[in-house]
Amino acid sequence: MRACFMGLGYIGLPTAIIAAKHSVEVIGVDINPKVVEMTNQGHLHIIEPGMEEMLREVVNTGILKASLTPVMSDAYFMVVPTPFKGNHEPDISYVEAATRAVLPFLKKGDLYVIESTSPVGTTDKMRNLIFEERPDLKGEIYIAYCPERVLPGNVIYELVHNDRVIGGIDEASTTKAIEFYSQFVQGTLHRTNSKTAEMCKLTENSSRDVQIAFANELSVICDKAGINVWELINLANKHPRVNILQPGCGVGGHCIAVDPYFITADFPIESQIIAKAREINNYKSFWCAEKIQNAMLRFELENLRKPCVAMMGLAFKPNIDDLRESPAKYITTKVMQSCNNADILVVEPNVESHNVFKLTNCREAYEKADIVVFLTAHDLFKSLPYREDKVILDFCGIYKK
Ligand code: SAJ
Protein backbone atom coordinates (compact mmCIF):
# COMPACT_ATOMS: atom_id res chain seq x y z
CA MET A 1 0.00 0.00 0.00
CA ARG A 2 1.06 3.62 -0.41
CA ALA A 3 0.90 6.19 2.39
CA CYS A 4 1.12 9.96 1.91
CA PHE A 5 2.52 11.89 4.90
CA MET A 6 1.68 15.60 4.84
CA GLY A 7 4.45 17.30 6.86
CA LEU A 8 8.04 16.08 7.23
CA GLY A 9 8.89 17.62 10.60
CA TYR A 10 9.91 16.20 13.99
CA ILE A 11 7.07 13.69 13.88
CA GLY A 12 6.08 13.32 10.21
CA LEU A 13 9.51 12.43 8.88
CA PRO A 14 10.40 9.80 11.52
CA THR A 15 6.94 8.22 11.19
CA ALA A 16 7.25 8.14 7.37
CA ILE A 17 10.68 6.51 7.67
CA ILE A 18 9.48 3.86 10.15
CA ALA A 19 6.46 3.07 7.93
CA ALA A 20 8.75 2.76 4.90
CA LYS A 21 11.05 0.46 6.90
CA HIS A 22 7.99 -1.78 7.31
CA SER A 23 7.39 -2.02 3.54
CA VAL A 24 4.83 0.76 3.24
CA GLU A 25 5.50 2.77 0.07
CA VAL A 26 5.72 6.38 1.31
CA ILE A 27 5.31 9.77 -0.28
CA GLY A 28 6.48 12.44 2.14
CA VAL A 29 5.10 15.90 1.33
CA ASP A 30 6.48 19.17 2.69
CA ILE A 31 5.98 22.81 1.67
CA ASN A 32 9.68 23.53 2.28
CA PRO A 33 11.68 22.72 -0.90
CA LYS A 34 14.88 22.43 1.16
CA VAL A 35 13.29 19.72 3.33
CA VAL A 36 12.15 17.83 0.20
CA GLU A 37 15.58 18.13 -1.42
CA MET A 38 17.53 17.09 1.70
CA THR A 39 15.21 14.14 2.35
CA ASN A 40 15.54 12.85 -1.23
CA GLN A 41 19.32 13.12 -0.84
CA GLY A 42 19.13 10.98 2.31
CA HIS A 43 20.05 13.87 4.61
CA LEU A 44 17.99 14.36 7.78
CA HIS A 45 16.95 17.98 8.30
CA ILE A 46 16.09 17.31 11.98
CA ILE A 47 18.35 15.96 14.73
CA GLU A 48 17.32 12.44 15.81
CA PRO A 49 19.92 9.81 16.79
CA GLY A 50 20.09 6.82 14.40
CA MET A 51 17.47 8.24 12.05
CA GLU A 52 19.73 9.34 9.18
CA GLU A 53 20.95 5.89 8.22
CA MET A 54 17.35 4.65 8.21
CA LEU A 55 16.41 7.53 5.91
CA ARG A 56 19.27 6.74 3.52
CA GLU A 57 18.15 3.09 3.37
CA VAL A 58 14.51 3.83 2.47
CA VAL A 59 15.45 6.57 0.01
CA ASN A 60 18.03 4.39 -1.74
CA THR A 61 15.55 1.53 -2.16
CA GLY A 62 13.05 4.08 -3.47
CA ILE A 63 10.33 3.06 -1.02
CA LEU A 64 10.29 6.58 0.43
CA LYS A 65 10.18 9.65 -1.78
CA ALA A 66 9.75 13.30 -0.75
CA SER A 67 7.72 15.71 -2.84
CA LEU A 68 6.20 19.19 -2.73
CA THR A 69 2.81 17.79 -3.72
CA PRO A 70 0.79 14.67 -2.84
CA VAL A 71 0.15 11.78 -5.21
CA MET A 72 -2.64 9.20 -5.33
CA SER A 73 -2.24 7.00 -2.23
CA ASP A 74 -4.26 4.60 -0.08
CA ALA A 75 -3.73 6.43 3.22
CA TYR A 76 -3.11 10.09 4.03
CA PHE A 77 -1.60 11.40 7.30
CA MET A 78 -1.81 15.05 8.41
CA VAL A 79 1.32 15.64 10.50
CA VAL A 80 1.66 19.41 10.16
CA PRO A 81 2.12 22.07 12.87
CA THR A 82 -0.82 23.35 14.91
CA PRO A 83 0.58 26.51 16.50
CA PHE A 84 -1.56 29.03 18.30
CA LYS A 85 -2.32 32.58 17.26
CA GLY A 86 -1.37 35.59 19.43
CA ASN A 87 -4.15 35.25 21.98
CA HIS A 88 -3.50 31.52 22.52
CA GLU A 89 -6.23 30.61 20.01
CA PRO A 90 -5.38 27.28 18.30
CA ASP A 91 -4.54 27.58 14.61
CA ILE A 92 -5.61 24.52 12.55
CA SER A 93 -5.09 26.25 9.21
CA TYR A 94 -2.12 23.99 8.36
CA VAL A 95 -4.27 20.90 8.97
CA GLU A 96 -6.99 22.36 6.79
CA ALA A 97 -4.52 23.29 4.03
CA ALA A 98 -3.01 19.79 4.06
CA THR A 99 -6.51 18.28 3.91
CA ARG A 100 -7.48 20.46 0.95
CA ALA A 101 -4.24 19.42 -0.79
CA VAL A 102 -5.16 15.72 -0.63
CA LEU A 103 -8.89 16.21 -1.41
CA PRO A 104 -8.55 15.62 -5.18
CA PHE A 105 -6.70 12.34 -4.60
CA LEU A 106 -9.08 10.75 -2.05
CA LYS A 107 -10.95 7.71 -3.36
CA LYS A 108 -13.32 5.02 -2.01
CA GLY A 109 -11.70 2.85 0.67
CA ASP A 110 -8.93 5.33 1.53
CA LEU A 111 -7.78 6.12 5.11
CA TYR A 112 -7.39 9.77 6.29
CA VAL A 113 -5.68 10.34 9.66
CA ILE A 114 -4.79 13.49 11.62
CA GLU A 115 -1.76 13.11 13.92
CA SER A 116 -1.21 16.81 14.67
CA THR A 117 -2.08 17.91 18.21
CA SER A 118 -5.49 19.52 17.64
CA PRO A 119 -8.38 21.14 19.54
CA VAL A 120 -11.23 18.75 20.28
CA GLY A 121 -13.53 18.49 17.26
CA THR A 122 -10.90 19.14 14.57
CA THR A 123 -11.32 15.66 13.05
CA ASP A 124 -15.09 16.27 12.82
CA LYS A 125 -14.42 19.61 11.11
CA MET A 126 -12.11 17.98 8.56
CA ARG A 127 -14.64 15.18 7.98
CA ASN A 128 -17.30 17.85 7.21
CA LEU A 129 -14.87 19.67 4.90
CA ILE A 130 -14.03 16.46 3.01
CA PHE A 131 -17.69 15.47 2.57
CA GLU A 132 -18.72 19.01 1.56
CA GLU A 133 -16.08 19.11 -1.16
CA ARG A 134 -16.37 15.43 -2.07
CA PRO A 135 -19.98 14.26 -1.32
CA ASP A 136 -19.15 11.10 -3.33
CA LEU A 137 -16.87 10.02 -0.47
CA LYS A 138 -19.58 10.16 2.22
CA GLY A 139 -19.40 6.90 4.15
CA GLU A 140 -16.86 5.56 1.66
CA ILE A 141 -13.58 6.52 3.37
CA TYR A 142 -12.12 5.96 6.82
CA ILE A 143 -11.32 8.99 9.01
CA ALA A 144 -9.45 8.89 12.34
CA TYR A 145 -7.31 10.85 14.81
CA CYS A 146 -4.14 9.30 16.16
CA PRO A 147 -1.88 11.46 18.38
CA GLU A 148 1.81 10.76 18.93
CA ARG A 149 3.59 10.86 22.29
CA VAL A 150 7.23 10.37 21.36
CA LEU A 151 10.03 12.10 23.23
CA PRO A 152 12.43 13.98 20.91
CA GLY A 153 15.80 12.20 21.07
CA ASN A 154 14.17 8.78 21.53
CA VAL A 155 11.74 8.86 18.61
CA ILE A 156 12.71 5.64 16.81
CA TYR A 157 12.21 3.51 19.91
CA GLU A 158 9.08 5.26 21.12
CA LEU A 159 7.35 5.35 17.71
CA VAL A 160 7.52 1.55 17.69
CA HIS A 161 7.09 0.73 21.38
CA ASN A 162 4.72 3.35 22.84
CA ASP A 163 1.03 2.45 23.11
CA ARG A 164 -1.15 4.58 20.84
CA VAL A 165 -4.71 5.86 21.01
CA ILE A 166 -6.69 5.45 17.78
CA GLY A 167 -9.93 7.44 17.49
CA GLY A 168 -12.12 6.91 14.39
CA ILE A 169 -15.24 8.86 13.42
CA ASP A 170 -16.84 5.40 13.45
CA GLU A 171 -15.86 1.84 14.37
CA ALA A 172 -14.85 0.92 10.83
CA SER A 173 -12.49 3.91 10.69
CA THR A 174 -10.90 2.97 14.01
CA THR A 175 -10.36 -0.57 12.73
CA LYS A 176 -8.89 0.63 9.45
CA ALA A 177 -6.45 2.96 11.25
CA ILE A 178 -5.45 0.17 13.65
CA GLU A 179 -4.71 -2.06 10.65
CA PHE A 180 -2.29 0.56 9.32
CA TYR A 181 -0.45 1.30 12.58
CA SER A 182 -0.18 -2.39 13.51
CA GLN A 183 2.27 -2.72 10.60
CA PHE A 184 4.95 -1.01 12.71
CA VAL A 185 3.66 -0.29 16.22
CA GLN A 186 4.47 -2.99 18.77
CA GLY A 187 2.79 -1.07 21.60
CA THR A 188 -0.90 -1.64 22.28
CA LEU A 189 -3.30 0.21 19.95
CA HIS A 190 -6.19 1.46 22.09
CA ARG A 191 -9.58 2.00 20.37
CA THR A 192 -11.70 5.08 21.01
CA ASN A 193 -13.55 7.83 19.12
CA SER A 194 -11.89 10.86 17.50
CA LYS A 195 -12.89 13.46 20.09
CA THR A 196 -11.61 11.34 22.98
CA ALA A 197 -8.33 10.73 21.13
CA GLU A 198 -7.93 14.48 20.51
CA MET A 199 -8.63 15.26 24.16
CA CYS A 200 -6.32 12.43 25.31
CA LYS A 201 -3.26 14.09 23.77
CA LEU A 202 -4.17 17.45 25.32
CA THR A 203 -4.85 15.75 28.65
CA GLU A 204 -1.46 13.99 28.74
CA ASN A 205 0.48 17.21 28.26
CA SER A 206 -1.81 19.36 30.41
CA SER A 207 -1.47 16.89 33.28
CA ARG A 208 2.31 17.20 33.03
CA ASP A 209 2.10 20.99 32.95
CA VAL A 210 -0.03 20.96 36.12
CA GLN A 211 2.42 18.61 37.85
CA ILE A 212 5.35 20.84 36.94
CA ALA A 213 3.41 23.90 38.13
CA PHE A 214 2.98 22.22 41.52
CA ALA A 215 6.76 21.70 41.74
CA ASN A 216 7.44 25.28 40.63
CA GLU A 217 4.97 26.68 43.17
CA LEU A 218 6.65 24.61 45.89
CA SER A 219 10.04 26.05 44.89
CA VAL A 220 8.80 29.63 45.31
CA ILE A 221 7.19 28.81 48.67
CA CYS A 222 10.34 27.04 49.92
CA ASP A 223 12.54 29.92 48.84
CA LYS A 224 10.50 32.18 51.10
CA ALA A 225 10.31 29.60 53.89
CA GLY A 226 14.05 28.92 53.83
CA ILE A 227 13.50 25.25 52.97
CA ASN A 228 15.57 23.28 50.43
CA VAL A 229 12.87 22.38 47.87
CA TRP A 230 14.99 19.59 46.35
CA GLU A 231 15.34 17.90 49.75
CA LEU A 232 11.63 18.46 50.45
CA ILE A 233 10.48 16.87 47.15
CA ASN A 234 12.94 14.00 47.56
CA LEU A 235 11.49 13.27 51.01
CA ALA A 236 7.84 13.67 49.97
CA ASN A 237 8.45 11.26 47.06
CA LYS A 238 9.52 8.59 49.54
CA HIS A 239 5.77 8.19 50.09
CA PRO A 240 4.71 5.19 47.98
CA ARG A 241 2.01 7.13 46.18
CA VAL A 242 3.57 10.58 45.83
CA ASN A 243 5.50 11.60 42.71
CA ILE A 244 6.24 15.32 42.64
CA LEU A 245 8.16 16.46 39.56
CA GLN A 246 11.19 18.80 39.51
CA PRO A 247 11.08 22.60 39.69
CA GLY A 248 12.79 24.43 36.84
CA CYS A 249 13.16 27.94 35.44
CA GLY A 250 9.82 27.62 33.60
CA VAL A 251 8.28 25.23 31.05
CA GLY A 252 9.62 25.27 27.49
CA GLY A 253 9.21 23.44 24.21
CA HIS A 254 6.29 23.55 21.81
CA CYS A 255 4.25 20.83 23.50
CA ILE A 256 3.76 21.10 27.28
CA ALA A 257 3.80 24.89 27.15
CA VAL A 258 1.34 25.00 24.22
CA ASP A 259 -1.13 22.12 24.35
CA PRO A 260 -2.97 23.22 27.56
CA TYR A 261 -4.11 26.36 25.73
CA PHE A 262 -6.00 24.10 23.31
CA ILE A 263 -8.22 23.17 26.26
CA THR A 264 -8.44 26.58 27.99
CA ALA A 265 -9.32 28.27 24.67
CA ASP A 266 -12.36 25.99 24.20
CA PHE A 267 -13.32 25.61 27.90
CA PRO A 268 -12.32 28.96 29.50
CA ILE A 269 -14.78 28.67 32.40
CA GLU A 270 -14.28 25.00 33.18
CA SER A 271 -10.47 24.78 32.91
CA GLN A 272 -9.34 26.48 36.15
CA ILE A 273 -6.33 24.41 37.30
CA ILE A 274 -5.06 23.97 33.72
CA ALA A 275 -5.13 27.75 33.12
CA LYS A 276 -3.56 28.53 36.49
CA ALA A 277 -0.77 26.01 35.91
CA ARG A 278 0.16 27.84 32.71
CA GLU A 279 0.27 31.13 34.65
CA ILE A 280 2.44 29.61 37.39
CA ASN A 281 4.91 28.07 34.96
CA ASN A 282 5.18 31.31 32.97
CA TYR A 283 5.52 33.31 36.21
CA LYS A 284 8.39 31.08 37.37
CA SER A 285 10.59 32.46 34.56
CA PHE A 286 9.86 36.03 35.66
CA TRP A 287 10.61 35.02 39.25
CA CYS A 288 14.00 33.57 38.25
CA ALA A 289 14.95 36.68 36.28
CA GLU A 290 14.08 38.85 39.28
CA LYS A 291 16.17 36.66 41.61
CA ILE A 292 19.16 37.07 39.31
CA GLN A 293 18.75 40.84 39.04
CA ASN A 294 18.49 41.14 42.84
CA ALA A 295 21.61 39.01 43.31
CA MET A 296 23.48 41.23 40.85
CA LEU A 297 22.44 44.40 42.71
CA ARG A 298 23.37 42.86 46.08
CA PHE A 299 26.79 41.84 44.72
CA GLU A 300 27.42 45.36 43.45
CA LEU A 301 26.46 46.91 46.79
CA GLU A 302 28.72 44.53 48.72
CA ASN A 303 31.69 44.58 46.35
CA LEU A 304 31.43 48.09 44.86
CA ARG A 305 31.77 46.63 41.34
CA LYS A 306 29.47 44.97 38.85
CA PRO A 307 29.44 41.15 38.96
CA CYS A 308 30.44 38.81 36.17
CA VAL A 309 27.43 36.49 35.71
CA ALA A 310 27.45 33.04 34.04
CA MET A 311 24.09 31.96 32.61
CA MET A 312 24.35 28.16 32.45
CA GLY A 313 22.07 26.62 29.78
CA LEU A 314 19.87 27.94 26.97
CA ALA A 315 18.10 24.72 25.87
CA PHE A 316 14.47 24.18 26.88
CA LYS A 317 15.28 20.92 28.67
CA PRO A 318 18.36 19.01 29.84
CA ASN A 319 20.87 17.40 27.45
CA ILE A 320 19.35 18.58 24.17
CA ASP A 321 20.26 21.33 21.71
CA ASP A 322 16.71 22.64 21.11
CA LEU A 323 16.34 26.28 22.15
CA ARG A 324 12.84 26.80 20.77
CA GLU A 325 10.41 28.30 23.30
CA SER A 326 13.11 28.03 25.96
CA PRO A 327 12.55 29.76 29.33
CA ALA A 328 16.34 29.77 29.85
CA LYS A 329 16.73 31.78 26.67
CA TYR A 330 13.96 34.17 27.77
CA ILE A 331 15.56 34.71 31.20
CA THR A 332 19.04 35.24 29.74
CA THR A 333 17.68 37.85 27.35
CA LYS A 334 15.79 39.62 30.14
CA VAL A 335 18.87 39.71 32.38
CA MET A 336 21.08 40.98 29.56
CA GLN A 337 18.62 43.77 28.80
CA SER A 338 18.66 45.02 32.39
CA CYS A 339 22.27 44.31 33.32
CA ASN A 340 23.54 47.82 32.45
CA ASN A 341 26.82 46.48 31.08
CA ALA A 342 27.66 43.91 33.71
CA ASP A 343 29.62 41.06 32.16
CA ILE A 344 27.16 38.27 31.24
CA LEU A 345 28.69 34.97 30.04
CA VAL A 346 26.30 32.61 28.21
CA VAL A 347 26.96 28.85 28.27
CA GLU A 348 25.15 26.24 26.13
CA PRO A 349 27.36 23.15 25.67
CA ASN A 350 24.99 21.52 23.18
CA VAL A 351 25.28 24.12 20.46
CA GLU A 352 28.43 25.27 18.65
CA SER A 353 27.39 28.89 18.22
CA HIS A 354 24.30 31.09 18.32
CA ASN A 355 23.31 34.03 16.13
CA VAL A 356 22.27 36.17 19.12
CA PHE A 357 24.31 34.99 22.11
CA LYS A 358 28.11 34.85 22.18
CA LEU A 359 28.72 31.47 23.83
CA THR A 360 31.45 30.88 26.42
CA ASN A 361 33.06 27.59 27.34
CA CYS A 362 31.45 25.99 30.39
CA ARG A 363 34.50 25.73 32.66
CA GLU A 364 35.88 29.12 31.64
CA ALA A 365 32.58 30.81 32.50
CA TYR A 366 32.31 28.89 35.77
CA GLU A 367 35.83 29.95 36.78
CA LYS A 368 35.38 33.58 35.81
CA ALA A 369 31.89 34.30 37.17
CA ASP A 370 31.05 35.88 40.50
CA ILE A 371 27.42 34.75 40.15
CA VAL A 372 26.61 31.39 38.50
CA VAL A 373 23.01 30.81 37.38
CA PHE A 374 21.97 27.24 36.50
CA LEU A 375 18.96 27.37 34.17
CA THR A 376 19.07 24.00 32.34
CA ALA A 377 20.07 20.81 34.13
CA HIS A 378 22.58 19.55 31.54
CA ASP A 379 24.54 16.56 32.86
CA LEU A 380 27.80 18.38 32.03
CA PHE A 381 27.02 21.01 34.68
CA LYS A 382 26.74 18.37 37.39
CA SER A 383 30.47 17.70 37.11
CA LEU A 384 31.31 21.27 38.16
CA PRO A 385 32.46 21.30 41.81
CA TYR A 386 30.28 23.43 44.12
CA ARG A 387 32.10 26.68 44.93
CA GLU A 388 31.38 28.36 48.26
CA ASP A 389 33.23 31.49 47.06
CA LYS A 390 30.63 32.15 44.34
CA VAL A 391 26.96 33.16 44.42
CA ILE A 392 25.18 30.09 43.02
CA LEU A 393 21.56 30.42 41.82
CA ASP A 394 20.50 26.83 41.10
CA PHE A 395 17.00 26.93 39.51
CA CYS A 396 17.13 23.39 38.12
CA GLY A 397 18.61 21.24 40.88
CA ILE A 398 22.20 20.78 39.75
CA TYR A 399 23.47 20.53 43.33
CA LYS A 400 20.11 20.04 45.07
CA LYS A 401 21.39 22.45 47.73
N1 SAJ B 1 10.15 20.18 33.05
C1 SAJ B 1 10.30 20.66 34.36
N2 SAJ B 1 10.25 19.78 35.40
C2 SAJ B 1 10.04 18.44 35.18
C3 SAJ B 1 9.89 17.96 33.86
C4 SAJ B 1 9.96 18.85 32.80
O1 SAJ B 1 10.50 21.86 34.58
O2 SAJ B 1 10.02 17.68 36.17
C5 SAJ B 1 10.22 21.12 31.92
C6 SAJ B 1 11.38 20.82 30.97
O3 SAJ B 1 12.56 21.46 31.44
C7 SAJ B 1 10.87 21.44 29.68
C8 SAJ B 1 9.36 21.22 29.74
O4 SAJ B 1 9.05 20.97 31.12
O5 SAJ B 1 11.14 22.83 29.65
C9 SAJ B 1 8.85 20.07 28.87
O6 SAJ B 1 9.69 18.99 29.09
P1 SAJ B 1 9.17 17.46 28.90
O7 SAJ B 1 10.11 16.60 29.69
O8 SAJ B 1 7.75 17.35 29.19
O9 SAJ B 1 9.44 17.10 27.37
P2 SAJ B 1 8.76 17.39 25.96
O10 SAJ B 1 7.96 18.63 25.94
O11 SAJ B 1 9.89 17.26 24.99
O12 SAJ B 1 7.78 16.09 25.70
C10 SAJ B 1 6.45 16.07 26.12
C11 SAJ B 1 6.13 14.61 26.49
N3 SAJ B 1 4.82 14.54 27.05
C12 SAJ B 1 4.68 13.99 28.31
O13 SAJ B 1 5.64 13.62 28.99
C13 SAJ B 1 3.28 13.86 28.82
C14 SAJ B 1 6.20 13.73 25.24
O14 SAJ B 1 5.83 12.41 25.54
C15 SAJ B 1 5.28 14.29 24.17
O15 SAJ B 1 5.30 13.50 22.98
C16 SAJ B 1 5.70 15.71 23.83
O16 SAJ B 1 5.60 16.51 25.04
C17 SAJ B 1 4.81 16.21 22.74
O17 SAJ B 1 5.32 16.24 21.57
O18 SAJ B 1 3.63 16.46 22.98
JSON list of C-alpha atoms and ligand atoms in Angstrom, two decimals, residues 11 117 148-152 158 162 201 204-205 207-208 212 215-216 245-257 259 316-318 325 327, ligand 1:
[
{"chain": "A", "resi": 11, "resn": "ILE", "atom": "CA", "xyz": [7.07, 13.69, 13.88]},
{"chain": "A", "resi": 117, "resn": "THR", "atom": "CA", "xyz": [-2.08, 17.91, 18.21]},
{"chain": "A", "resi": 148, "resn": "GLU", "atom": "CA", "xyz": [1.81, 10.76, 18.93]},
{"chain": "A", "resi": 149, "resn": "ARG", "atom": "CA", "xyz": [3.59, 10.86, 22.29]},
{"chain": "A", "resi": 150, "resn": "VAL", "atom": "CA", "xyz": [7.23, 10.37, 21.36]},
{"chain": "A", "resi": 151, "resn": "LEU", "atom": "CA", "xyz": [10.03, 12.10, 23.23]},
{"chain": "A", "resi": 152, "resn": "PRO", "atom": "CA", "xyz": [12.43, 13.98, 20.91]},
{"chain": "A", "resi": 158, "resn": "GLU", "atom": "CA", "xyz": [9.08, 5.26, 21.12]},
{"chain": "A", "resi": 162, "resn": "ASN", "atom": "CA", "xyz": [4.72, 3.35, 22.84]},
{"chain": "A", "resi": 201, "resn": "LYS", "atom": "CA", "xyz": [-3.26, 14.09, 23.77]},
{"chain": "A", "resi": 204, "resn": "GLU", "atom": "CA", "xyz": [-1.46, 13.99, 28.74]},
{"chain": "A", "resi": 205, "resn": "ASN", "atom": "CA", "xyz": [0.48, 17.21, 28.26]},
{"chain": "A", "resi": 207, "resn": "SER", "atom": "CA", "xyz": [-1.47, 16.89, 33.28]},
{"chain": "A", "resi": 208, "resn": "ARG", "atom": "CA", "xyz": [2.31, 17.20, 33.03]},
{"chain": "A", "resi": 212, "resn": "ILE", "atom": "CA", "xyz": [5.35, 20.84, 36.94]},
{"chain": "A", "resi": 215, "resn": "ALA", "atom": "CA", "xyz": [6.76, 21.70, 41.74]},
{"chain": "A", "resi": 216, "resn": "ASN", "atom": "CA", "xyz": [7.44, 25.28, 40.63]},
{"chain": "A", "resi": 245, "resn": "LEU", "atom": "CA", "xyz": [8.16, 16.46, 39.56]},
{"chain": "A", "resi": 246, "resn": "GLN", "atom": "CA", "xyz": [11.19, 18.80, 39.51]},
{"chain": "A", "resi": 247, "resn": "PRO", "atom": "CA", "xyz": [11.08, 22.60, 39.69]},
{"chain": "A", "resi": 248, "resn": "GLY", "atom": "CA", "xyz": [12.79, 24.43, 36.84]},
{"chain": "A", "resi": 249, "resn": "CYS", "atom": "CA", "xyz": [13.16, 27.94, 35.44]},
{"chain": "A", "resi": 250, "resn": "GLY", "atom": "CA", "xyz": [9.82, 27.62, 33.60]},
{"chain": "A", "resi": 251, "resn": "VAL", "atom": "CA", "xyz": [8.28, 25.23, 31.05]},
{"chain": "A", "resi": 252, "resn": "GLY", "atom": "CA", "xyz": [9.62, 25.27, 27.49]},
{"chain": "A", "resi": 253, "resn": "GLY", "atom": "CA", "xyz": [9.21, 23.44, 24.21]},
{"chain": "A", "resi": 254, "resn": "HIS", "atom": "CA", "xyz": [6.29, 23.55, 21.81]},
{"chain": "A", "resi": 255, "resn": "CYS", "atom": "CA", "xyz": [4.25, 20.83, 23.50]},
{"chain": "A", "resi": 256, "resn": "ILE", "atom": "CA", "xyz": [3.76, 21.10, 27.28]},
{"chain": "A", "resi": 257, "resn": "ALA", "atom": "CA", "xyz": [3.80, 24.89, 27.15]},
{"chain": "A", "resi": 259, "resn": "ASP", "atom": "CA", "xyz": [-1.13, 22.12, 24.35]},
{"chain": "A", "resi": 316, "resn": "PHE", "atom": "CA", "xyz": [14.47, 24.18, 26.88]},
{"chain": "A", "resi": 317, "resn": "LYS", "atom": "CA", "xyz": [15.28, 20.92, 28.67]},
{"chain": "A", "resi": 318, "resn": "PRO", "atom": "CA", "xyz": [18.36, 19.01, 29.84]},
{"chain": "A", "resi": 325, "resn": "GLU", "atom": "CA", "xyz": [10.41, 28.30, 23.30]},
{"chain": "A", "resi": 327, "resn": "PRO", "atom": "CA", "xyz": [12.55, 29.76, 29.33]},
{"chain": "B", "resi": 1, "resn": "SAJ", "atom": "N1", "xyz": [10.15, 20.18, 33.05]},
{"chain": "B", "resi": 1, "resn": "SAJ", "atom": "C1", "xyz": [10.30, 20.66, 34.36]},
{"chain": "B", "resi": 1, "resn": "SAJ", "atom": "N2", "xyz": [10.25, 19.78, 35.40]},
{"chain": "B", "resi": 1, "resn": "SAJ", "atom": "C2", "xyz": [10.04, 18.44, 35.18]},
{"chain": "B", "resi": 1, "resn": "SAJ", "atom": "C3", "xyz": [9.89, 17.96, 33.86]},
{"chain": "B", "resi": 1, "resn": "SAJ", "atom": "C4", "xyz": [9.96, 18.85, 32.80]},
{"chain": "B", "resi": 1, "resn": "SAJ", "atom": "O1", "xyz": [10.50, 21.86, 34.58]},
{"chain": "B", "resi": 1, "resn": "SAJ", "atom": "O2", "xyz": [10.02, 17.68, 36.17]},
{"chain": "B", "resi": 1, "resn": "SAJ", "atom": "C5", "xyz": [10.22, 21.12, 31.92]},
{"chain": "B", "resi": 1, "resn": "SAJ", "atom": "C6", "xyz": [11.38, 20.82, 30.97]},
{"chain": "B", "resi": 1, "resn": "SAJ", "atom": "O3", "xyz": [12.56, 21.46, 31.44]},
{"chain": "B", "resi": 1, "resn": "SAJ", "atom": "C7", "xyz": [10.87, 21.44, 29.68]},
{"chain": "B", "resi": 1, "resn": "SAJ", "atom": "C8", "xyz": [9.36, 21.22, 29.74]},
{"chain": "B", "resi": 1, "resn": "SAJ", "atom": "O4", "xyz": [9.05, 20.97, 31.12]},
{"chain": "B", "resi": 1, "resn": "SAJ", "atom": "O5", "xyz": [11.14, 22.83, 29.65]},
{"chain": "B", "resi": 1, "resn": "SAJ", "atom": "C9", "xyz": [8.85, 20.07, 28.87]},
{"chain": "B", "resi": 1, "resn": "SAJ", "atom": "O6", "xyz": [9.69, 18.99, 29.09]},
{"chain": "B", "resi": 1, "resn": "SAJ", "atom": "P1", "xyz": [9.17, 17.46, 28.90]},
{"chain": "B", "resi": 1, "resn": "SAJ", "atom": "O7", "xyz": [10.11, 16.60, 29.69]},
{"chain": "B", "resi": 1, "resn": "SAJ", "atom": "O8", "xyz": [7.75, 17.35, 29.19]},
{"chain": "B", "resi": 1, "resn": "SAJ", "atom": "O9", "xyz": [9.44, 17.10, 27.37]},
{"chain": "B", "resi": 1, "resn": "SAJ", "atom": "P2", "xyz": [8.76, 17.39, 25.96]},
{"chain": "B", "resi": 1, "resn": "SAJ", "atom": "O10", "xyz": [7.96, 18.63, 25.94]},
{"chain": "B", "resi": 1, "resn": "SAJ", "atom": "O11", "xyz": [9.89, 17.26, 24.99]},
{"chain": "B", "resi": 1, "resn": "SAJ", "atom": "O12", "xyz": [7.78, 16.09, 25.70]},
{"chain": "B", "resi": 1, "resn": "SAJ", "atom": "C10", "xyz": [6.45, 16.07, 26.12]},
{"chain": "B", "resi": 1, "resn": "SAJ", "atom": "C11", "xyz": [6.13, 14.61, 26.49]},
{"chain": "B", "resi": 1, "resn": "SAJ", "atom": "N3", "xyz": [4.82, 14.54, 27.05]},
{"chain": "B", "resi": 1, "resn": "SAJ", "atom": "C12", "xyz": [4.68, 13.99, 28.31]},
{"chain": "B", "resi": 1, "resn": "SAJ", "atom": "O13", "xyz": [5.64, 13.62, 28.99]},
{"chain": "B", "resi": 1, "resn": "SAJ", "atom": "C13", "xyz": [3.28, 13.86, 28.82]},
{"chain": "B", "resi": 1, "resn": "SAJ", "atom": "C14", "xyz": [6.20, 13.73, 25.24]},
{"chain": "B", "resi": 1, "resn": "SAJ", "atom": "O14", "xyz": [5.83, 12.41, 25.54]},
{"chain": "B", "resi": 1, "resn": "SAJ", "atom": "C15", "xyz": [5.28, 14.29, 24.17]},
{"chain": "B", "resi": 1, "resn": "SAJ", "atom": "O15", "xyz": [5.30, 13.50, 22.98]},
{"chain": "B", "resi": 1, "resn": "SAJ", "atom": "C16", "xyz": [5.70, 15.71, 23.83]},
{"chain": "B", "resi": 1, "resn": "SAJ", "atom": "O16", "xyz": [5.60, 16.51, 25.04]},
{"chain": "B", "resi": 1, "resn": "SAJ", "atom": "C17", "xyz": [4.81, 16.21, 22.74]},
{"chain": "B", "resi": 1, "resn": "SAJ", "atom": "O17", "xyz": [5.32, 16.24, 21.57]},
{"chain": "B", "resi": 1, "resn": "SAJ", "atom": "O18", "xyz": [3.63, 16.46, 22.98]}
]
